[in-house]
Amino acid sequence: MANVTFTSPRMKKDLTVYAVAGDTKTLLAVAKAHAIPLDFECENGECGSCSVQVGILSDKAPYGLALTEKEKTVLRFAGKITAQQIEDAETKDMPPPWRLACQFVVRNEDILVTF
Ligand code: FES
């Protein structure tokens, strides 16, 4: 079970929802299921409209990070992550500050999503 907390000036208050462990839903799917007003267009990692900041709230070491190639390309092009942050994510499991909600698969860890 993972707590996913959404925070945004576009919401009256923060909302924490529960994602079931082993469920391989994307963050965008979780947001849509709970009527979170997260922007999206392509739902395929190409437009960048679903960019969100993701913070890890668990004390545990972050799960191995898997940025899709589309996610790397779009976030780099938008200037939201650097080549170094991509390398750190892939070699040191250091979470980058921005993700694409349509590409990020919710894992069994608590996260804070800011948009
Ligand atoms: Fe287009 Fe996520 S909705 S990149």
JSON list of C-alpha atoms and ligand atoms in Angstrom, two decimals:
[
{"chain": "A", "resi": 1, "resn": "MET", "atom": "CA", "xyz": [0.00, 0.00, 0.00]},
{"chain": "A", "resi": 2, "resn": "ALA", "atom": "CA", "xyz": [1.33, 3.41, -0.92]},
{"chain": "A", "resi": 3, "resn": "ASN", "atom": "CA", "xyz": [0.07, 6.81, 0.10]},
{"chain": "A", "resi": 4, "resn": "VAL", "atom": "CA", "xyz": [0.02, 9.21, -2.80]},
{"chain": "A", "resi": 5, "resn": "THR", "atom": "CA", "xyz": [-0.52, 12.79, -1.69]},
{"chain": "A", "resi": 6, "resn": "PHE", "atom": "CA", "xyz": [-1.46, 15.35, -4.31]},
{"chain": "A", "resi": 7, "resn": "THR", "atom": "CA", "xyz": [-0.89, 19.04, -3.63]},
{"chain": "A", "resi": 8, "resn": "SER", "atom": "CA", "xyz": [-1.57, 21.98, -5.88]},
{"chain": "A", "resi": 9, "resn": "PRO", "atom": "CA", "xyz": [-2.80, 25.54, -5.73]},
{"chain": "A", "resi": 10, "resn": "ARG", "atom": "CA", "xyz": [-5.55, 24.24, -8.03]},
{"chain": "A", "resi": 11, "resn": "MET", "atom": "CA", "xyz": [-6.95, 22.06, -5.22]},
{"chain": "A", "resi": 12, "resn": "LYS", "atom": "CA", "xyz": [-8.74, 23.39, -2.14]},
{"chain": "A", "resi": 13, "resn": "LYS", "atom": "CA", "xyz": [-6.66, 21.09, 0.05]},
{"chain": "A", "resi": 14, "resn": "ASP", "atom": "CA", "xyz": [-4.12, 18.31, -0.28]},
{"chain": "A", "resi": 15, "resn": "LEU", "atom": "CA", "xyz": [-5.53, 14.88, -0.97]},
{"chain": "A", "resi": 16, "resn": "THR", "atom": "CA", "xyz": [-3.94, 11.57, 0.00]},
{"chain": "A", "resi": 17, "resn": "VAL", "atom": "CA", "xyz": [-5.10, 8.45, -1.78]},
{"chain": "A", "resi": 18, "resn": "TYR", "atom": "CA", "xyz": [-4.05, 4.84, -1.44]},
{"chain": "A", "resi": 19, "resn": "ALA", "atom": "CA", "xyz": [-2.51, 2.88, -4.24]},
{"chain": "A", "resi": 20, "resn": "VAL", "atom": "CA", "xyz": [-2.50, -0.87, -3.88]},
{"chain": "A", "resi": 21, "resn": "ALA", "atom": "CA", "xyz": [0.90, -2.55, -3.87]},
{"chain": "A", "resi": 22, "resn": "GLY", "atom": "CA", "xyz": [1.48, -4.61, -6.96]},
{"chain": "A", "resi": 23, "resn": "ASP", "atom": "CA", "xyz": [-0.93, -2.45, -8.88]},
{"chain": "A", "resi": 24, "resn": "THR", "atom": "CA", "xyz": [0.95, -1.15, -11.86]},
{"chain": "A", "resi": 25, "resn": "LYS", "atom": "CA", "xyz": [-1.10, 1.94, -12.47]},
{"chain": "A", "resi": 26, "resn": "THR", "atom": "CA", "xyz": [0.51, 5.09, -13.63]},
{"chain": "A", "resi": 27, "resn": "LEU", "atom": "CA", "xyz": [0.35, 8.17, -11.49]},
{"chain": "A", "resi": 28, "resn": "LEU", "atom": "CA", "xyz": [-1.94, 9.73, -14.08]},
{"chain": "A", "resi": 29, "resn": "ALA", "atom": "CA", "xyz": [-4.35, 6.78, -13.81]},
{"chain": "A", "resi": 30, "resn": "VAL", "atom": "CA", "xyz": [-4.40, 7.16, -10.02]},
{"chain": "A", "resi": 31, "resn": "ALA", "atom": "CA", "xyz": [-5.04, 10.90, -10.37]},
{"chain": "A", "resi": 32, "resn": "LYS", "atom": "CA", "xyz": [-7.86, 10.35, -12.85]},
{"chain": "A", "resi": 33, "resn": "ALA", "atom": "CA", "xyz": [-9.46, 7.70, -10.66]},
{"chain": "A", "resi": 34, "resn": "HIS", "atom": "CA", "xyz": [-9.65, 10.23, -7.84]},
{"chain": "A", "resi": 35, "resn": "ALA", "atom": "CA", "xyz": [-10.67, 13.25, -9.93]},
{"chain": "A", "resi": 36, "resn": "ILE", "atom": "CA", "xyz": [-7.38, 15.06, -9.30]},
{"chain": "A", "resi": 37, "resn": "PRO", "atom": "CA", "xyz": [-7.24, 18.04, -11.71]},
{"chain": "A", "resi": 38, "resn": "LEU", "atom": "CA", "xyz": [-3.93, 17.06, -13.24]},
{"chain": "A", "resi": 39, "resn": "ASP", "atom": "CA", "xyz": [-3.27, 18.29, -16.78]},
{"chain": "A", "resi": 40, "resn": "PHE", "atom": "CA", "xyz": [-2.75, 15.72, -19.51]},
{"chain": "A", "resi": 41, "resn": "GLU", "atom": "CA", "xyz": [-3.13, 15.43, -23.25]},
{"chain": "A", "resi": 42, "resn": "CYS", "atom": "CA", "xyz": [-1.39, 12.58, -25.07]},
{"chain": "A", "resi": 43, "resn": "GLU", "atom": "CA", "xyz": [-1.20, 10.06, -22.18]},
{"chain": "A", "resi": 44, "resn": "ASN", "atom": "CA", "xyz": [1.76, 8.62, -24.06]},
{"chain": "A", "resi": 45, "resn": "GLY", "atom": "CA", "xyz": [4.82, 10.43, -22.74]},
{"chain": "A", "resi": 46, "resn": "GLU", "atom": "CA", "xyz": [5.08, 12.83, -25.65]},
{"chain": "A", "resi": 47, "resn": "CYS", "atom": "CA", "xyz": [3.48, 16.20, -24.82]},
{"chain": "A", "resi": 48, "resn": "GLY", "atom": "CA", "xyz": [4.86, 16.89, -21.33]},
{"chain": "A", "resi": 49, "resn": "SER", "atom": "CA", "xyz": [1.60, 18.38, -20.08]},
{"chain": "A", "resi": 50, "resn": "CYS", "atom": "CA", "xyz": [1.43, 15.91, -17.20]},
{"chain": "A", "resi": 51, "resn": "SER", "atom": "CA", "xyz": [4.78, 16.97, -15.69]},
{"chain": "A", "resi": 52, "resn": "VAL", "atom": "CA", "xyz": [4.71, 16.79, -11.91]},
{"chain": "A", "resi": 53, "resn": "GLN", "atom": "CA", "xyz": [7.18, 17.06, -9.10]},
{"chain": "A", "resi": 54, "resn": "VAL", "atom": "CA", "xyz": [7.44, 13.81, -7.17]},
{"chain": "A", "resi": 55, "resn": "GLY", "atom": "CA", "xyz": [8.94, 13.66, -3.71]},
{"chain": "A", "resi": 56, "resn": "ILE", "atom": "CA", "xyz": [9.60, 10.40, -1.90]},
{"chain": "A", "resi": 57, "resn": "LEU", "atom": "CA", "xyz": [8.15, 10.47, 1.63]},
{"chain": "A", "resi": 58, "resn": "SER", "atom": "CA", "xyz": [9.13, 6.98, 2.76]},
{"chain": "A", "resi": 59, "resn": "ASP", "atom": "CA", "xyz": [12.18, 6.48, 4.93]},
{"chain": "A", "resi": 60, "resn": "LYS", "atom": "CA", "xyz": [13.18, 3.48, 2.84]},
{"chain": "A", "resi": 61, "resn": "ALA", "atom": "CA", "xyz": [15.63, 3.73, -0.01]},
{"chain": "A", "resi": 62, "resn": "PRO", "atom": "CA", "xyz": [13.78, 4.69, -3.18]},
{"chain": "A", "resi": 63, "resn": "TYR", "atom": "CA", "xyz": [12.76, 1.92, -5.49]},
{"chain": "A", "resi": 64, "resn": "GLY", "atom": "CA", "xyz": [14.84, 1.39, -8.56]},
{"chain": "A", "resi": 65, "resn": "LEU", "atom": "CA", "xyz": [13.88, 4.10, -10.95]},
{"chain": "A", "resi": 66, "resn": "ALA", "atom": "CA", "xyz": [12.76, 3.44, -14.44]},
{"chain": "A", "resi": 67, "resn": "LEU", "atom": "CA", "xyz": [12.38, 6.54, -16.52]},
{"chain": "A", "resi": 68, "resn": "THR", "atom": "CA", "xyz": [11.05, 5.70, -19.94]},
{"chain": "A", "resi": 69, "resn": "GLU", "atom": "CA", "xyz": [12.97, 6.99, -22.93]},
{"chain": "A", "resi": 70, "resn": "LYS", "atom": "CA", "xyz": [10.06, 9.28, -23.72]},
{"chain": "A", "resi": 71, "resn": "GLU", "atom": "CA", "xyz": [10.13, 10.64, -20.18]},
{"chain": "A", "resi": 72, "resn": "LYS", "atom": "CA", "xyz": [13.83, 11.38, -20.37]},
{"chain": "A", "resi": 73, "resn": "THR", "atom": "CA", "xyz": [13.47, 13.11, -23.71]},
{"chain": "A", "resi": 74, "resn": "VAL", "atom": "CA", "xyz": [10.43, 15.24, -22.83]},
{"chain": "A", "resi": 75, "resn": "LEU", "atom": "CA", "xyz": [11.68, 16.28, -19.39]},
{"chain": "A", "resi": 76, "resn": "ARG", "atom": "CA", "xyz": [15.14, 17.16, -20.73]},
{"chain": "A", "resi": 77, "resn": "PHE", "atom": "CA", "xyz": [13.65, 19.16, -23.59]},
{"chain": "A", "resi": 78, "resn": "ALA", "atom": "CA", "xyz": [11.45, 21.06, -21.09]},
{"chain": "A", "resi": 79, "resn": "GLY", "atom": "CA", "xyz": [14.50, 21.80, -18.95]},
{"chain": "A", "resi": 80, "resn": "LYS", "atom": "CA", "xyz": [13.04, 19.99, -15.95]},
{"chain": "A", "resi": 81, "resn": "ILE", "atom": "CA", "xyz": [15.82, 17.45, -15.48]},
{"chain": "A", "resi": 82, "resn": "THR", "atom": "CA", "xyz": [19.46, 17.36, -16.41]},
{"chain": "A", "resi": 83, "resn": "ALA", "atom": "CA", "xyz": [21.58, 14.63, -17.96]},
{"chain": "A", "resi": 84, "resn": "GLN", "atom": "CA", "xyz": [23.27, 14.27, -14.57]},
{"chain": "A", "resi": 85, "resn": "GLN", "atom": "CA", "xyz": [19.93, 13.73, -12.83]},
{"chain": "A", "resi": 86, "resn": "ILE", "atom": "CA", "xyz": [19.05, 11.04, -15.37]},
{"chain": "A", "resi": 87, "resn": "GLU", "atom": "CA", "xyz": [22.37, 9.34, -14.79]},
{"chain": "A", "resi": 88, "resn": "ASP", "atom": "CA", "xyz": [21.94, 9.58, -11.01]},
{"chain": "A", "resi": 89, "resn": "ALA", "atom": "CA", "xyz": [18.47, 8.06, -11.30]},
{"chain": "A", "resi": 90, "resn": "GLU", "atom": "CA", "xyz": [19.76, 5.16, -13.36]},
{"chain": "A", "resi": 91, "resn": "THR", "atom": "CA", "xyz": [22.97, 4.44, -11.51]},
{"chain": "A", "resi": 92, "resn": "LYS", "atom": "CA", "xyz": [22.28, 5.57, -7.94]},
{"chain": "A", "resi": 93, "resn": "ASP", "atom": "CA", "xyz": [18.49, 5.27, -7.63]},
{"chain": "A", "resi": 94, "resn": "MET", "atom": "CA", "xyz": [18.33, 8.98, -6.85]},
{"chain": "A", "resi": 95, "resn": "PRO", "atom": "CA", "xyz": [14.86, 10.23, -7.76]},
{"chain": "A", "resi": 96, "resn": "PRO", "atom": "CA", "xyz": [14.80, 13.12, -10.23]},
{"chain": "A", "resi": 97, "resn": "PRO", "atom": "CA", "xyz": [12.62, 16.08, -9.18]},
{"chain": "A", "resi": 98, "resn": "TRP", "atom": "CA", "xyz": [10.21, 15.89, -12.10]},
{"chain": "A", "resi": 99, "resn": "ARG", "atom": "CA", "xyz": [8.34, 13.00, -13.69]},
{"chain": "A", "resi": 100, "resn": "LEU", "atom": "CA", "xyz": [5.65, 12.49, -16.28]},
{"chain": "A", "resi": 101, "resn": "ALA", "atom": "CA", "xyz": [2.51, 11.29, -14.54]},
{"chain": "A", "resi": 102, "resn": "CYS", "atom": "CA", "xyz": [1.52, 9.20, -17.55]},
{"chain": "A", "resi": 103, "resn": "GLN", "atom": "CA", "xyz": [4.84, 7.33, -17.45]},
{"chain": "A", "resi": 104, "resn": "PHE", "atom": "CA", "xyz": [5.50, 7.07, -13.71]},
{"chain": "A", "resi": 105, "resn": "VAL", "atom": "CA", "xyz": [4.28, 3.78, -12.28]},
{"chain": "A", "resi": 106, "resn": "VAL", "atom": "CA", "xyz": [3.20, 4.01, -8.66]},
{"chain": "A", "resi": 107, "resn": "ARG", "atom": "CA", "xyz": [5.23, 1.69, -6.45]},
{"chain": "A", "resi": 108, "resn": "ASN", "atom": "CA", "xyz": [4.90, 0.63, -2.85]},
{"chain": "A", "resi": 109, "resn": "GLU", "atom": "CA", "xyz": [6.26, 3.85, -1.45]},
{"chain": "A", "resi": 110, "resn": "ASP", "atom": "CA", "xyz": [4.72, 7.06, -0.16]},
{"chain": "A", "resi": 111, "resn": "ILE", "atom": "CA", "xyz": [5.07, 10.03, -2.47]},
{"chain": "A", "resi": 112, "resn": "LEU", "atom": "CA", "xyz": [4.13, 13.69, -2.61]},
{"chain": "A", "resi": 113, "resn": "VAL", "atom": "CA", "xyz": [2.98, 14.88, -6.02]},
{"chain": "A", "resi": 114, "resn": "THR", "atom": "CA", "xyz": [3.08, 18.62, -6.66]},
{"chain": "A", "resi": 115, "resn": "PHE", "atom": "CA", "xyz": [1.58, 20.21, -9.74]},
{"chain": "B", "resi": 1, "resn": "FES", "atom": "FE1", "xyz": [1.44, 13.82, -22.55]},
{"chain": "B", "resi": 1, "resn": "FES", "atom": "FE2", "xyz": [1.92, 12.69, -20.17]},
{"chain": "B", "resi": 1, "resn": "FES", "atom": "S1", "xyz": [0.01, 13.31, -21.01]},
{"chain": "B", "resi": 1, "resn": "FES", "atom": "S2", "xyz": [3.34, 13.36, -21.64]}
]
